[in-house]
Coordinates of C-alpha atoms in Angstrom, one line a residue:
Chain F
M1 CA 13.5 110.9 32.2
A2 CA 12.3 113.7 30.1
L3 CA 12.0 114.2 26.5
A4 CA 12.4 117.7 25.2
L5 CA 10.3 118.7 22.3
G6 CA 9.6 122.0 20.6
L7 CA 11.9 124.8 21.7
G8 CA 14.0 122.4 23.8
S9 CA 15.2 120.6 20.7
L10 CA 16.5 123.7 19.0
F11 CA 19.5 124.4 21.2
N12 CA 22.9 123.6 19.8
H13 CA 25.7 122.3 22.0
S14 CA 28.6 124.3 23.4
D15 CA 31.4 123.3 25.7
N16 CA 31.0 126.7 27.2
P17 CA 27.2 127.0 27.2
N18 CA 25.3 130.3 27.9
V19 CA 22.1 128.4 28.9
Q20 CA 21.7 125.9 31.6
F21 CA 18.6 123.8 32.2
S22 CA 16.9 121.9 35.0
I23 CA 14.0 119.5 35.2
D24 CA 10.9 120.5 37.1
T25 CA 9.1 117.3 37.8
S26 CA 6.1 118.9 39.4
T27 CA 5.2 120.7 36.2
E28 CA 6.8 118.1 33.9
S29 CA 8.8 120.8 32.2
I30 CA 12.4 121.8 31.6
R31 CA 13.5 125.2 32.7
Y32 CA 16.2 127.0 30.6
T33 CA 18.1 129.8 32.3
T34 CA 20.8 132.0 30.8
T35 CA 24.1 131.8 32.7
R36 CA 25.5 135.1 31.5
R37 CA 24.6 138.3 29.7
I38 CA 23.6 137.5 26.1
E39 CA 24.7 139.8 23.3
A40 CA 22.4 140.6 20.4
D41 CA 22.5 137.8 17.7
E42 CA 24.5 135.5 20.0
E43 CA 23.4 131.9 19.7
L44 CA 21.9 130.3 22.8
C45 CA 23.7 127.0 23.5
I46 CA 23.3 124.3 26.1
F47 CA 25.7 121.5 27.2
Y48 CA 24.6 118.2 25.7
G49 CA 26.7 115.9 27.8
H50 CA 30.1 114.3 27.7
K51 CA 29.4 111.4 25.3
L52 CA 29.4 113.2 22.1
W53 CA 29.5 111.2 18.9
F54 CA 31.1 114.1 16.9
H55 CA 34.4 115.8 17.3
L56 CA 34.0 119.4 18.4
A57 CA 35.1 121.9 15.8
G58 CA 35.0 124.8 18.3
Q59 CA 31.9 126.3 16.8
P60 CA 28.4 125.5 17.8
S61 CA 27.6 125.2 14.1
S62 CA 29.6 121.9 14.0
A63 CA 26.6 120.4 15.7
V64 CA 24.2 121.6 13.1
A65 CA 23.2 118.1 12.2
L66 CA 21.6 117.7 15.6
R67 CA 19.2 120.6 15.1
E68 CA 16.3 118.8 13.7
K69 CA 16.4 115.8 16.0
D70 CA 13.2 114.5 17.5
G71 CA 14.1 115.0 21.1
Y72 CA 16.5 113.9 23.8
E73 CA 16.8 112.2 27.0
N74 CA 17.9 113.6 30.3
D75 CA 21.1 112.2 31.7
D76 CA 20.0 113.2 35.3
S77 CA 23.0 113.3 37.6
L78 CA 25.4 115.0 35.3
G79 CA 22.9 117.6 34.3
G80 CA 23.7 116.7 30.7
L81 CA 21.6 115.1 28.1
D82 CA 22.4 111.7 26.9
I83 CA 21.9 112.7 23.3
L84 CA 23.6 109.7 21.9
Q85 CA 21.0 107.1 22.6
D86 CA 18.5 109.4 21.1
I87 CA 20.4 110.3 18.0
Y88 CA 21.1 106.7 17.4
C89 CA 17.6 105.5 17.9
G90 CA 16.1 108.5 16.2
S91 CA 16.6 110.0 12.9
N92 CA 19.7 109.9 10.8
P93 CA 21.6 113.1 11.5
F94 CA 23.1 113.1 8.0
K95 CA 19.7 113.3 6.4
D96 CA 19.6 117.1 7.2
G97 CA 21.4 119.6 5.1
D98 CA 22.6 119.5 1.6
P99 CA 23.2 115.9 0.6
S100 CA 25.9 116.8 -1.9
D101 CA 28.0 118.6 0.7
I102 CA 31.5 117.2 1.0
L103 CA 32.1 116.5 4.6
Q104 CA 35.3 117.4 6.4
E105 CA 37.3 114.6 7.8
N106 CA 36.2 115.5 11.4
E107 CA 32.5 115.6 10.4
L108 CA 32.5 112.0 9.2
P109 CA 30.9 109.5 11.5
F110 CA 34.1 107.4 11.4
E111 CA 37.8 107.7 11.7
R112 CA 40.1 106.3 9.0
I113 CA 43.1 104.3 9.8
R114 CA 46.1 104.6 7.4
V115 CA 46.8 101.3 5.7
I116 CA 50.2 101.8 4.3
P117 CA 52.9 99.2 4.6
E118 CA 55.3 99.8 7.4
D119 CA 58.3 100.2 5.1
D120 CA 56.7 102.4 2.5
S121 CA 58.4 105.5 4.0
D122 CA 61.9 103.9 3.2
D123 CA 62.0 105.6 -0.1
I124 CA 61.3 109.2 0.9
D125 CA 65.1 109.9 0.7
G126 CA 67.9 108.2 -1.0
A127 CA 67.6 104.5 -1.2
F128 CA 64.4 102.9 -2.5
R129 CA 62.9 99.5 -2.6
T130 CA 62.8 97.4 -5.7
I131 CA 60.8 94.5 -7.0
L132 CA 61.7 91.8 -9.5
T133 CA 59.8 91.8 -12.8
W134 CA 59.8 90.1 -16.2
V135 CA 60.8 92.2 -19.1
V136 CA 61.3 91.6 -22.8
D137 CA 63.4 93.3 -25.4
V138 CA 61.5 94.3 -28.6
P139 CA 63.9 94.9 -31.5
D140 CA 61.2 95.6 -34.0
P141 CA 59.1 98.7 -33.1
R142 CA 56.2 97.5 -35.2
S143 CA 55.6 94.7 -32.7
I144 CA 55.1 97.1 -29.8
T145 CA 51.4 97.9 -30.3
D146 CA 50.4 94.3 -30.8
L147 CA 52.4 93.2 -27.8
L148 CA 50.8 95.8 -25.6
K149 CA 47.4 94.7 -26.8
W150 CA 48.3 91.1 -26.1
M151 CA 49.4 92.1 -22.6
K152 CA 46.1 93.7 -22.0
S153 CA 44.1 90.7 -23.1
A154 CA 46.4 88.3 -21.1
G155 CA 45.6 90.2 -17.9
L156 CA 49.1 91.5 -17.4
E157 CA 48.0 95.1 -16.7
T158 CA 47.9 94.7 -13.0
P159 CA 47.7 97.6 -10.6
E160 CA 50.9 96.5 -8.9
L161 CA 52.9 98.0 -11.8
Q162 CA 50.9 101.2 -12.2
H163 CA 53.7 103.3 -10.9
L164 CA 55.9 102.3 -13.8
K165 CA 55.8 103.1 -17.5
R166 CA 55.5 99.9 -19.5
I167 CA 58.0 100.8 -22.2
R168 CA 61.6 101.8 -21.9
R169 CA 63.7 103.1 -24.8
V170 CA 67.5 103.2 -24.5
D171 CA 69.1 104.3 -27.7
S172 CA 67.4 102.1 -30.3
L173 CA 66.4 99.3 -27.9
T174 CA 62.9 99.1 -26.7
T175 CA 62.1 97.0 -23.6
I176 CA 58.6 96.2 -22.3
L177 CA 57.7 95.5 -18.7
L178 CA 55.5 92.3 -18.6
A179 CA 54.7 91.4 -15.0
T180 CA 56.1 91.0 -11.6
A181 CA 58.3 88.0 -11.1
S182 CA 57.1 87.2 -7.6
T183 CA 53.6 86.3 -8.6
S184 CA 50.2 87.1 -7.2
T185 CA 47.4 84.7 -8.0
P186 CA 44.1 86.3 -8.1
H187 CA 42.2 84.2 -5.5
S188 CA 44.3 81.6 -4.0
S189 CA 47.5 80.4 -2.7
S190 CA 50.4 81.4 -4.8
S191 CA 53.8 80.2 -5.9
P192 CA 57.0 81.4 -7.5
A193 CA 56.0 82.9 -10.8
P194 CA 56.7 81.1 -14.0
S195 CA 58.2 82.9 -17.0
I196 CA 55.7 84.6 -19.2
P197 CA 54.9 82.6 -22.4
I198 CA 54.8 85.1 -25.2
P199 CA 52.9 84.2 -28.4
A200 CA 55.3 83.1 -31.1
N201 CA 54.4 85.7 -33.7
F202 CA 56.0 88.5 -31.7
L203 CA 59.6 89.0 -32.4
T204 CA 61.1 89.5 -29.0
S205 CA 63.9 88.4 -26.9
E206 CA 63.4 85.7 -24.3
P207 CA 61.8 87.3 -21.2
Y208 CA 64.3 88.0 -18.5
T209 CA 64.0 89.3 -15.0
L210 CA 65.0 92.9 -14.0
E211 CA 64.9 94.9 -10.7
V212 CA 62.6 97.9 -10.9
P213 CA 61.5 100.5 -8.4
A214 CA 58.7 99.2 -6.1
S215 CA 56.8 102.5 -5.9
A216 CA 56.2 105.8 -7.7
A217 CA 58.6 108.7 -7.4
L218 CA 57.5 111.2 -4.7
T219 CA 60.1 113.9 -5.4
I220 CA 61.9 115.2 -8.5
P221 CA 65.2 113.7 -7.3
Q222 CA 63.5 110.4 -7.0
V223 CA 62.2 110.6 -10.5
K224 CA 65.8 110.8 -11.7
A225 CA 67.1 108.1 -9.4
K226 CA 64.3 105.7 -10.1
S227 CA 64.0 106.3 -13.8
A228 CA 67.6 105.5 -14.2
M229 CA 66.5 102.0 -13.2
W230 CA 63.2 102.0 -15.1
P231 CA 60.9 104.9 -16.2
T232 CA 58.8 105.7 -13.1
I233 CA 55.7 107.7 -12.7
Y234 CA 56.0 111.0 -10.7
A235 CA 53.2 111.0 -8.1
P236 CA 54.0 113.7 -5.5
K237 CA 50.9 113.0 -3.6
R238 CA 51.0 109.8 -1.7
K239 CA 48.6 107.1 -2.7
G240 CA 45.8 106.4 -0.4
E241 CA 44.5 110.0 -0.2
P242 CA 41.2 109.7 1.6
E243 CA 38.1 109.5 -0.5
K244 CA 35.7 112.4 -0.2
W245 CA 32.4 111.6 1.4
T246 CA 29.2 113.5 0.9
R247 CA 26.6 114.1 3.5
A248 CA 24.3 111.7 1.6
K249 CA 26.9 109.0 1.7
A250 CA 27.4 109.5 5.4
A251 CA 23.7 109.1 5.8
W252 CA 23.9 105.8 3.9
A253 CA 26.7 104.7 6.2
W254 CA 24.6 105.7 9.3
D255 CA 21.7 103.6 8.1
A256 CA 24.0 100.7 7.4
V257 CA 25.4 100.8 10.9
S258 CA 21.9 100.9 12.3
T259 CA 20.9 97.8 10.3
M260 CA 24.0 96.0 11.2
I261 CA 23.7 96.7 14.9
G262 CA 20.1 95.6 14.8
A263 CA 21.2 92.3 13.2
A264 CA 23.9 91.7 15.9
E265 CA 21.4 92.4 18.7
E266 CA 19.0 90.0 17.1
A267 CA 21.7 87.3 16.9
G268 CA 22.4 87.9 20.6
K269 CA 18.8 87.3 21.5
L270 CA 18.9 84.0 19.5
G271 CA 21.8 82.8 21.6
E272 CA 24.6 83.6 19.1
L273 CA 27.5 86.0 19.7
P274 CA 26.1 89.5 18.9
I275 CA 28.4 90.0 15.9
A276 CA 27.1 91.0 12.5
S277 CA 28.5 92.1 9.1
Y278 CA 26.7 94.0 6.5
V279 CA 27.4 94.8 2.8
P280 CA 24.7 97.3 1.8
A281 CA 23.7 98.0 -1.7
S282 CA 26.2 100.4 -3.2
F283 CA 25.7 104.1 -2.5
V284 CA 24.3 105.7 -5.5
D285 CA 24.3 109.4 -6.5
S286 CA 25.1 111.4 -9.6
S287 CA 28.7 110.5 -9.5
N288 CA 28.4 106.9 -8.1
H289 CA 26.7 104.2 -10.0
G290 CA 25.8 101.3 -7.7
E291 CA 27.8 98.2 -8.5
M292 CA 25.8 96.2 -6.1
T293 CA 22.0 96.5 -6.1
Q294 CA 21.4 94.2 -3.3
S295 CA 22.2 94.2 0.4
F296 CA 23.6 91.3 2.4
V297 CA 23.7 90.9 6.1
A298 CA 24.9 87.9 8.2
Y299 CA 25.6 87.3 11.8
D300 CA 27.9 85.0 13.6
T301 CA 26.5 81.4 13.7
R302 CA 29.4 79.5 15.4
R303 CA 27.2 78.5 18.3
T304 CA 24.1 77.1 16.6
S305 CA 26.1 75.6 13.7
A306 CA 28.6 74.1 16.1
H307 CA 31.3 75.4 13.8
P308 CA 33.9 77.7 15.3
L309 CA 34.6 79.4 11.9
R310 CA 31.1 80.6 11.1
H311 CA 32.0 84.2 11.7
S312 CA 29.8 86.9 10.4
V313 CA 32.4 88.0 7.8
M314 CA 32.8 84.5 6.4
N315 CA 29.0 84.1 6.4
V316 CA 28.3 87.3 4.5
V317 CA 31.1 86.6 2.0
R318 CA 29.6 83.2 1.3
K319 CA 26.1 84.7 0.9
I320 CA 27.4 87.1 -1.7
A321 CA 29.3 84.4 -3.5
D322 CA 26.3 82.1 -3.6
W323 CA 24.2 84.9 -4.9
R324 CA 26.6 85.8 -7.6
A325 CA 27.0 82.2 -8.6
S326 CA 23.2 81.7 -8.8
S327 CA 22.5 85.0 -10.6
S328 CA 25.2 84.5 -13.3
T329 CA 24.3 81.0 -14.4
P330 CA 20.7 80.6 -13.2
S331 CA 19.7 77.7 -15.5
L332 CA 22.8 75.6 -15.0
R333 CA 23.1 75.6 -11.3
S334 CA 20.9 73.3 -9.4
P335 CA 21.9 72.7 -5.8
D336 CA 24.8 70.5 -5.8
P337 CA 24.7 68.0 -2.9
E338 CA 28.5 68.3 -2.6
L339 CA 28.2 72.1 -2.1
S340 CA 25.7 71.8 0.7
D341 CA 27.4 71.7 4.0
P342 CA 24.5 70.7 6.2
T343 CA 25.5 73.1 9.0
W344 CA 25.7 75.9 6.5
V345 CA 22.3 75.3 5.0
T346 CA 20.6 75.1 8.4
S347 CA 22.0 78.4 9.5
A348 CA 21.8 80.2 6.2
S349 CA 18.0 80.6 6.2
S350 CA 18.1 82.4 9.5
Q351 CA 20.9 84.7 8.5
I352 CA 18.9 86.6 5.9
V353 CA 17.7 89.6 7.8
S354 CA 16.9 91.8 4.9
I355 CA 17.2 91.7 1.2
E356 CA 16.4 95.1 -0.1
N357 CA 16.3 94.4 -3.8
T358 CA 15.9 91.1 -5.6
L359 CA 16.8 92.3 -9.1
P360 CA 19.8 90.5 -10.6
P361 CA 22.6 92.7 -11.7
P362 CA 22.9 93.7 -15.4
A363 CA 24.6 91.1 -17.5
A364 CA 27.7 93.3 -18.0
Q365 CA 28.3 93.3 -14.2
R366 CA 27.9 89.6 -13.8
N367 CA 30.8 88.8 -16.1
G368 CA 33.4 90.8 -14.3
S369 CA 32.4 89.8 -10.8
H370 CA 35.0 87.1 -10.0
Y371 CA 36.4 89.2 -7.2
L372 CA 33.3 89.2 -5.2
L373 CA 33.7 92.3 -3.0
T374 CA 35.5 94.6 -5.5
S375 CA 34.3 98.2 -4.9
L376 CA 32.1 97.3 -2.0
T377 CA 32.1 98.6 1.6
L378 CA 31.6 96.1 4.4
F379 CA 30.3 97.2 7.8
T380 CA 31.0 95.0 10.8
T381 CA 30.2 95.3 14.5
H382 CA 33.6 93.9 15.6
E383 CA 37.0 94.0 14.2
P384 CA 37.5 90.9 12.0
C385 CA 39.9 88.2 13.3
V386 CA 43.0 87.3 11.2
M387 CA 41.1 84.7 9.3
C388 CA 38.3 87.1 8.4
S389 CA 40.6 89.9 7.6
M390 CA 42.5 87.8 5.1
A391 CA 39.2 86.5 3.7
L392 CA 38.2 90.1 3.0
L393 CA 41.6 90.7 1.4
H394 CA 41.1 87.6 -0.9
S395 CA 37.7 88.9 -1.7
R396 CA 39.1 92.4 -2.7
V397 CA 36.8 94.4 -0.4
K398 CA 37.2 98.1 -0.9
E399 CA 37.0 99.2 2.7
I400 CA 35.6 98.1 6.0
I401 CA 33.9 100.1 8.8
V402 CA 34.3 98.7 12.2
V403 CA 32.4 99.6 15.4
V404 CA 34.2 97.7 18.1
P405 CA 38.0 97.1 17.9
M406 CA 39.3 93.7 19.1
D407 CA 42.8 94.4 20.3
K408 CA 43.7 90.8 21.2
T409 CA 42.3 88.9 18.3
G410 CA 41.7 91.4 15.4
G411 CA 43.5 91.5 12.1
C412 CA 42.8 95.1 11.1
G413 CA 45.1 97.1 13.4
G414 CA 43.1 97.2 16.6
S415 CA 42.1 100.4 18.5
S416 CA 45.5 102.0 18.1
G417 CA 45.8 101.0 14.4
K418 CA 49.1 99.5 15.3
G419 CA 48.1 95.9 16.0
T420 CA 48.2 93.0 13.6
C421 CA 46.9 94.5 10.3
V422 CA 46.6 92.0 7.4
P423 CA 46.0 94.6 4.7
R424 CA 49.1 96.5 5.8
L425 CA 51.4 93.5 5.3
K426 CA 54.1 94.3 2.7
A427 CA 53.6 91.2 0.6
V428 CA 49.9 91.1 0.1
N429 CA 48.5 92.2 -3.3
H430 CA 45.5 94.2 -2.2
R431 CA 44.9 96.8 0.4
F432 CA 41.5 97.8 1.8
G433 CA 40.6 100.8 3.8
I434 CA 39.8 100.6 7.5
A435 CA 37.7 103.0 9.4
G436 CA 36.5 103.0 13.0
W437 CA 33.0 104.1 13.7
K438 CA 33.1 107.1 16.1
I439 CA 29.8 106.8 17.9
D440 CA 30.4 106.8 21.7
R441 CA 27.3 105.1 22.9
E442 CA 26.2 102.4 25.2
M443 CA 26.5 99.2 23.2
D444 CA 25.7 96.6 25.8
G445 CA 24.0 94.5 23.2
L446 CA 27.3 94.1 21.4
T447 CA 29.4 93.0 24.3
I448 CA 31.6 90.0 23.7
D449 CA 34.6 88.6 25.5
E450 CA 37.8 90.4 24.4
D451 CA 39.4 87.0 23.6
V452 CA 36.9 86.1 21.0
D453 CA 37.8 86.0 17.3
A454 CA 35.2 88.1 15.6
Chain D
M1 CA 61.4 63.8 3.6
A2 CA 62.7 60.7 5.3
N3 CA 59.5 59.5 6.8
P4 CA 57.6 57.4 4.3
Q5 CA 54.3 58.2 6.1
H6 CA 54.7 61.9 5.2
E7 CA 55.4 60.9 1.5
K8 CA 52.3 58.8 1.4
W9 CA 49.9 61.5 2.8
M10 CA 51.5 64.2 0.7
A11 CA 51.1 62.1 -2.4
R12 CA 47.4 62.0 -1.7
A13 CA 47.4 65.8 -1.2
I14 CA 49.1 66.2 -4.6
S15 CA 46.6 64.1 -6.3
M16 CA 43.9 66.4 -4.9
A17 CA 45.8 69.3 -6.3
E18 CA 45.9 67.6 -9.7
E19 CA 42.2 67.2 -9.5
A20 CA 41.9 71.0 -8.9
L21 CA 44.1 71.6 -12.0
E22 CA 41.9 69.5 -14.1
A23 CA 38.9 71.5 -12.9
N24 CA 40.7 74.8 -13.8
E25 CA 41.2 75.7 -10.2
V26 CA 44.5 76.9 -8.6
P27 CA 46.1 73.5 -7.9
V28 CA 46.2 73.2 -4.2
G29 CA 45.1 70.0 -2.4
C30 CA 45.2 68.7 1.1
V31 CA 44.4 65.8 3.4
F32 CA 43.6 65.8 7.1
V33 CA 44.9 62.8 9.0
R34 CA 43.8 61.5 12.4
N35 CA 45.0 58.4 14.1
G36 CA 46.8 57.3 10.9
T37 CA 43.8 57.6 8.7
I38 CA 42.7 60.2 6.2
I39 CA 39.5 61.8 7.6
A40 CA 39.1 64.5 4.9
E41 CA 40.6 65.5 1.6
A42 CA 39.8 68.5 -0.5
R43 CA 41.1 70.9 -3.1
N44 CA 40.6 74.5 -4.0
R45 CA 37.1 75.4 -5.3
T46 CA 37.4 79.2 -5.5
N47 CA 36.4 79.5 -9.1
E48 CA 33.6 77.0 -9.0
L49 CA 32.0 78.6 -6.0
R50 CA 32.8 82.2 -7.0
N51 CA 34.2 82.5 -3.6
A52 CA 37.8 83.5 -3.1
T53 CA 37.8 82.0 0.4
R54 CA 37.0 78.4 -0.5
H55 CA 40.5 77.1 -0.2
A56 CA 41.2 73.4 0.1
E57 CA 41.7 73.6 3.9
L58 CA 38.4 75.3 4.6
E59 CA 36.6 72.8 2.4
A60 CA 38.1 69.9 4.3
I61 CA 37.4 71.5 7.7
D62 CA 33.8 72.0 6.8
S63 CA 33.4 68.4 5.9
I64 CA 35.1 67.2 9.2
L65 CA 32.9 69.5 11.3
S66 CA 29.7 68.6 9.6
D67 CA 30.3 64.8 10.1
P68 CA 29.0 63.7 13.5
L69 CA 31.2 60.7 13.5
L70 CA 34.3 62.8 13.1
T71 CA 33.1 65.7 15.3
P72 CA 30.7 64.1 17.8
Q73 CA 30.4 67.1 20.1
Q74 CA 31.1 70.8 20.0
I75 CA 34.5 71.5 21.6
Q76 CA 36.7 74.5 21.2
H77 CA 39.5 72.8 19.3
P78 CA 38.0 70.0 17.3
L79 CA 41.3 69.4 15.3
S80 CA 43.6 69.0 18.3
E81 CA 44.4 65.4 17.3
T82 CA 44.5 66.0 13.6
I83 CA 47.4 66.6 11.2
L84 CA 47.2 68.5 7.9
Y85 CA 49.2 67.8 4.7
V86 CA 48.8 70.5 2.1
T87 CA 50.7 71.1 -1.1
V88 CA 51.1 74.9 -0.5
E89 CA 51.8 76.7 2.7
P90 CA 48.4 77.7 4.2
C91 CA 47.5 81.3 3.5
I92 CA 47.0 83.7 6.4
M93 CA 43.2 83.0 6.4
C94 CA 43.7 79.3 6.5
A95 CA 46.5 79.5 9.0
S96 CA 44.2 81.4 11.3
A97 CA 41.3 79.0 10.7
L98 CA 43.6 76.1 11.6
R99 CA 44.7 77.7 14.8
Q100 CA 41.2 78.5 15.8
T101 CA 40.2 74.9 15.3
G102 CA 43.3 73.7 17.2
I103 CA 45.2 71.8 14.5
K104 CA 48.0 69.7 15.9
E105 CA 50.6 70.0 13.1
V106 CA 50.9 71.1 9.5
F107 CA 53.2 69.7 6.8
F108 CA 53.2 71.6 3.5
G109 CA 54.9 71.4 0.1
C110 CA 56.0 74.8 -1.2
E111 CA 56.1 78.2 0.5
N112 CA 53.6 80.9 -0.3
E113 CA 55.4 84.2 -0.7
R114 CA 52.4 86.3 -1.3
F115 CA 49.9 85.1 1.3
G116 CA 51.7 82.5 3.4
G117 CA 50.4 82.4 7.0
C118 CA 53.0 80.0 8.4
G119 CA 56.0 82.2 8.3
S120 CA 56.4 83.4 4.7
V121 CA 54.3 86.6 5.1
L122 CA 52.9 86.3 8.7
G123 CA 53.6 83.7 11.4
V124 CA 49.9 83.1 12.3
N125 CA 50.8 79.5 13.4
Q126 CA 53.3 80.5 16.0
E127 CA 54.8 84.0 16.2
L128 CA 51.4 85.7 16.5
S129 CA 50.2 85.6 20.0
H130 CA 46.6 84.6 20.8
P131 CA 44.8 84.5 24.1
N132 CA 43.0 81.2 23.4
H133 CA 44.4 79.2 20.6
P134 CA 47.7 77.2 21.0
S135 CA 50.3 77.6 18.4
Y136 CA 51.1 74.7 16.1
P137 CA 54.3 73.7 14.2
A138 CA 54.2 74.0 10.4
V139 CA 57.0 72.4 8.3
G140 CA 57.5 72.9 4.6
G141 CA 59.4 71.0 1.9
Y142 CA 57.3 67.9 1.6
G143 CA 56.6 67.3 -2.1
R144 CA 57.7 70.8 -2.7
E145 CA 58.8 70.3 -6.3
A146 CA 55.6 68.6 -7.3
A147 CA 53.6 71.3 -5.7
I148 CA 55.5 74.0 -7.6
M149 CA 55.2 72.2 -10.9
L150 CA 51.5 71.9 -10.6
L151 CA 51.2 75.7 -10.0
R152 CA 53.4 76.4 -13.0
R153 CA 51.3 74.1 -15.2
F154 CA 48.3 76.0 -14.1
Y155 CA 49.8 79.4 -15.1
M156 CA 50.9 78.0 -18.4
T157 CA 47.4 76.8 -19.1
E158 CA 45.9 80.1 -18.1
N159 CA 48.2 82.1 -20.3
Q160 CA 47.3 79.9 -23.3
N161 CA 43.9 81.6 -23.1
A162 CA 45.6 84.6 -24.7
P163 CA 44.5 85.4 -28.3
V164 CA 47.5 83.7 -29.9
P165 CA 48.0 80.6 -27.8
K166 CA 50.8 79.1 -29.9
L167 CA 54.0 78.9 -27.8
K168 CA 57.5 79.0 -29.1
A169 CA 59.0 75.7 -28.9
N170 CA 61.7 76.9 -26.6
R171 CA 59.3 78.4 -24.1
V172 CA 58.6 75.2 -22.3
L173 CA 57.7 74.7 -18.8
K174 CA 60.6 75.6 -16.6
T175 CA 61.6 72.6 -14.5
E176 CA 64.5 74.0 -12.4
I177 CA 63.3 74.9 -8.9
P178 CA 65.5 77.1 -6.8
K179 CA 66.2 75.8 -3.3
Q180 CA 64.5 77.5 -0.4
A181 CA 67.0 80.1 0.7
D182 CA 66.9 79.8 4.5
G183 CA 66.5 76.0 4.4
K184 CA 63.7 76.1 6.8
S185 CA 61.4 74.0 4.6
D186 CA 63.8 71.2 3.9
S187 CA 63.4 69.3 7.1

């Protein structure tokens, strides 16, 4: 093995390199030789090896992030360099360059899976899907403002109806859209929805149910067709347009993956399955204010706790919940014996791998935190099983980034993106983003049986 | 609902759901029965624990697995001789948890159209294939009306937190309950 420093670390990669290299063990050096005539100003490139973590963009400059790396290892027989191990163990490649650069999709260290319900394409042409809602007629226009205010305070402004206008006027009759009639309960099992009780001081009709379009209008003809049923928002771009990531945020994700893999490998050494989940403190820059100031990591403890459901996702969700509960009502909450499942308490102490910041969140954030993973990104070494995928949906996680897909047991689409995918189910009331980490590297420390529920 | 045993266990599950309602939790309750005896009973504690995953079923499973008398040794499917009665169809998360712990059979009250993991949204109990965990039967319709009424009462209460909580006299709790369309839960 040789480690190339100095000049050797400056070469970029090319699939069609103009420089080859060989190891001279007698002088402990690497010999670089041009393979063809080099034109003036032409960049000298070598071949790094086959296991590249980035997608080639055809230009050597696509590998610019590698330029400042510390060194690399020789991958002997192939004559390539196993750069991956080195990149991974070494510095964060996204720390170089302008941190505010928006990265192209193919420059990101992960690949996003589209999480759109199977039948969402139904309404591109002609027929469209509908949903059942509660509406109410308001004969007196003076009541409208108060009614809208009441709806807001009663929590009826749910995202599910964002694609619709709330008020319809036909001739002199005003109708207001109240809520969906097939209910969603925020955090638990649900039921058929009850009618909406409207305060008595509003002069309205009895609420009644009405079919309305299930999604926004994507085309002008759709605006007409859908608005004939109920006024519908025109949104020519499909929802779920991928969020832009800056180089600095990619660096944040890179560090998060490093921390998480470290935790999983640590778990493996302790006799647990090497599976870990990590919710880092929110990424903060000029346009992102961190919602979460603290990081949480947990690994799988099903073996030492003798509890088959102590998966890393469930463990990390529980840690965050416990932290939120304790930081929002610190004086009232003493440990309740009923809360303390002995197996949990035993394992909890060993799960804390790193807590980066112990400041409690500002008061304003505590109050609105009943959905505990709202706006947060969860990193996990292995695709979560169906139980954990739904736990993440209940917790309203914003997105998850997965290193190893679990095609037989996962609940987030598997390696093809076409397997069982809980957040893609039509009925569920929250969708979270899914991305697969792109590193192609030896991950022996993370190997688990493919039949395991992660 | 011919079997009086089912009625008896489900009545207990419903009383757990009532306890949840009193504690301002979504009213779902359950009991786990083994060899004709209740070995665990629980209800939703999502609000109290600030944890949206603390459903009744998971609360009860935790108490069973942490009790050395009920779970003397670590085996792959500790609930293989255990039956669950729960007021609402287990959600996808709980349905998967039950399959991973090898539950024998599930009886539930009303279906769960938003999250149901025993057929309403996803058939985690049976249709979904799994390399390790056996499927289990899940049958609805046991105490269905009581389960639905509890949920409705919960939503009425919640909406009374609105600024003007006075209700019109005619806006009373609806008591008609439509029959399950495909009849699958009325066995």
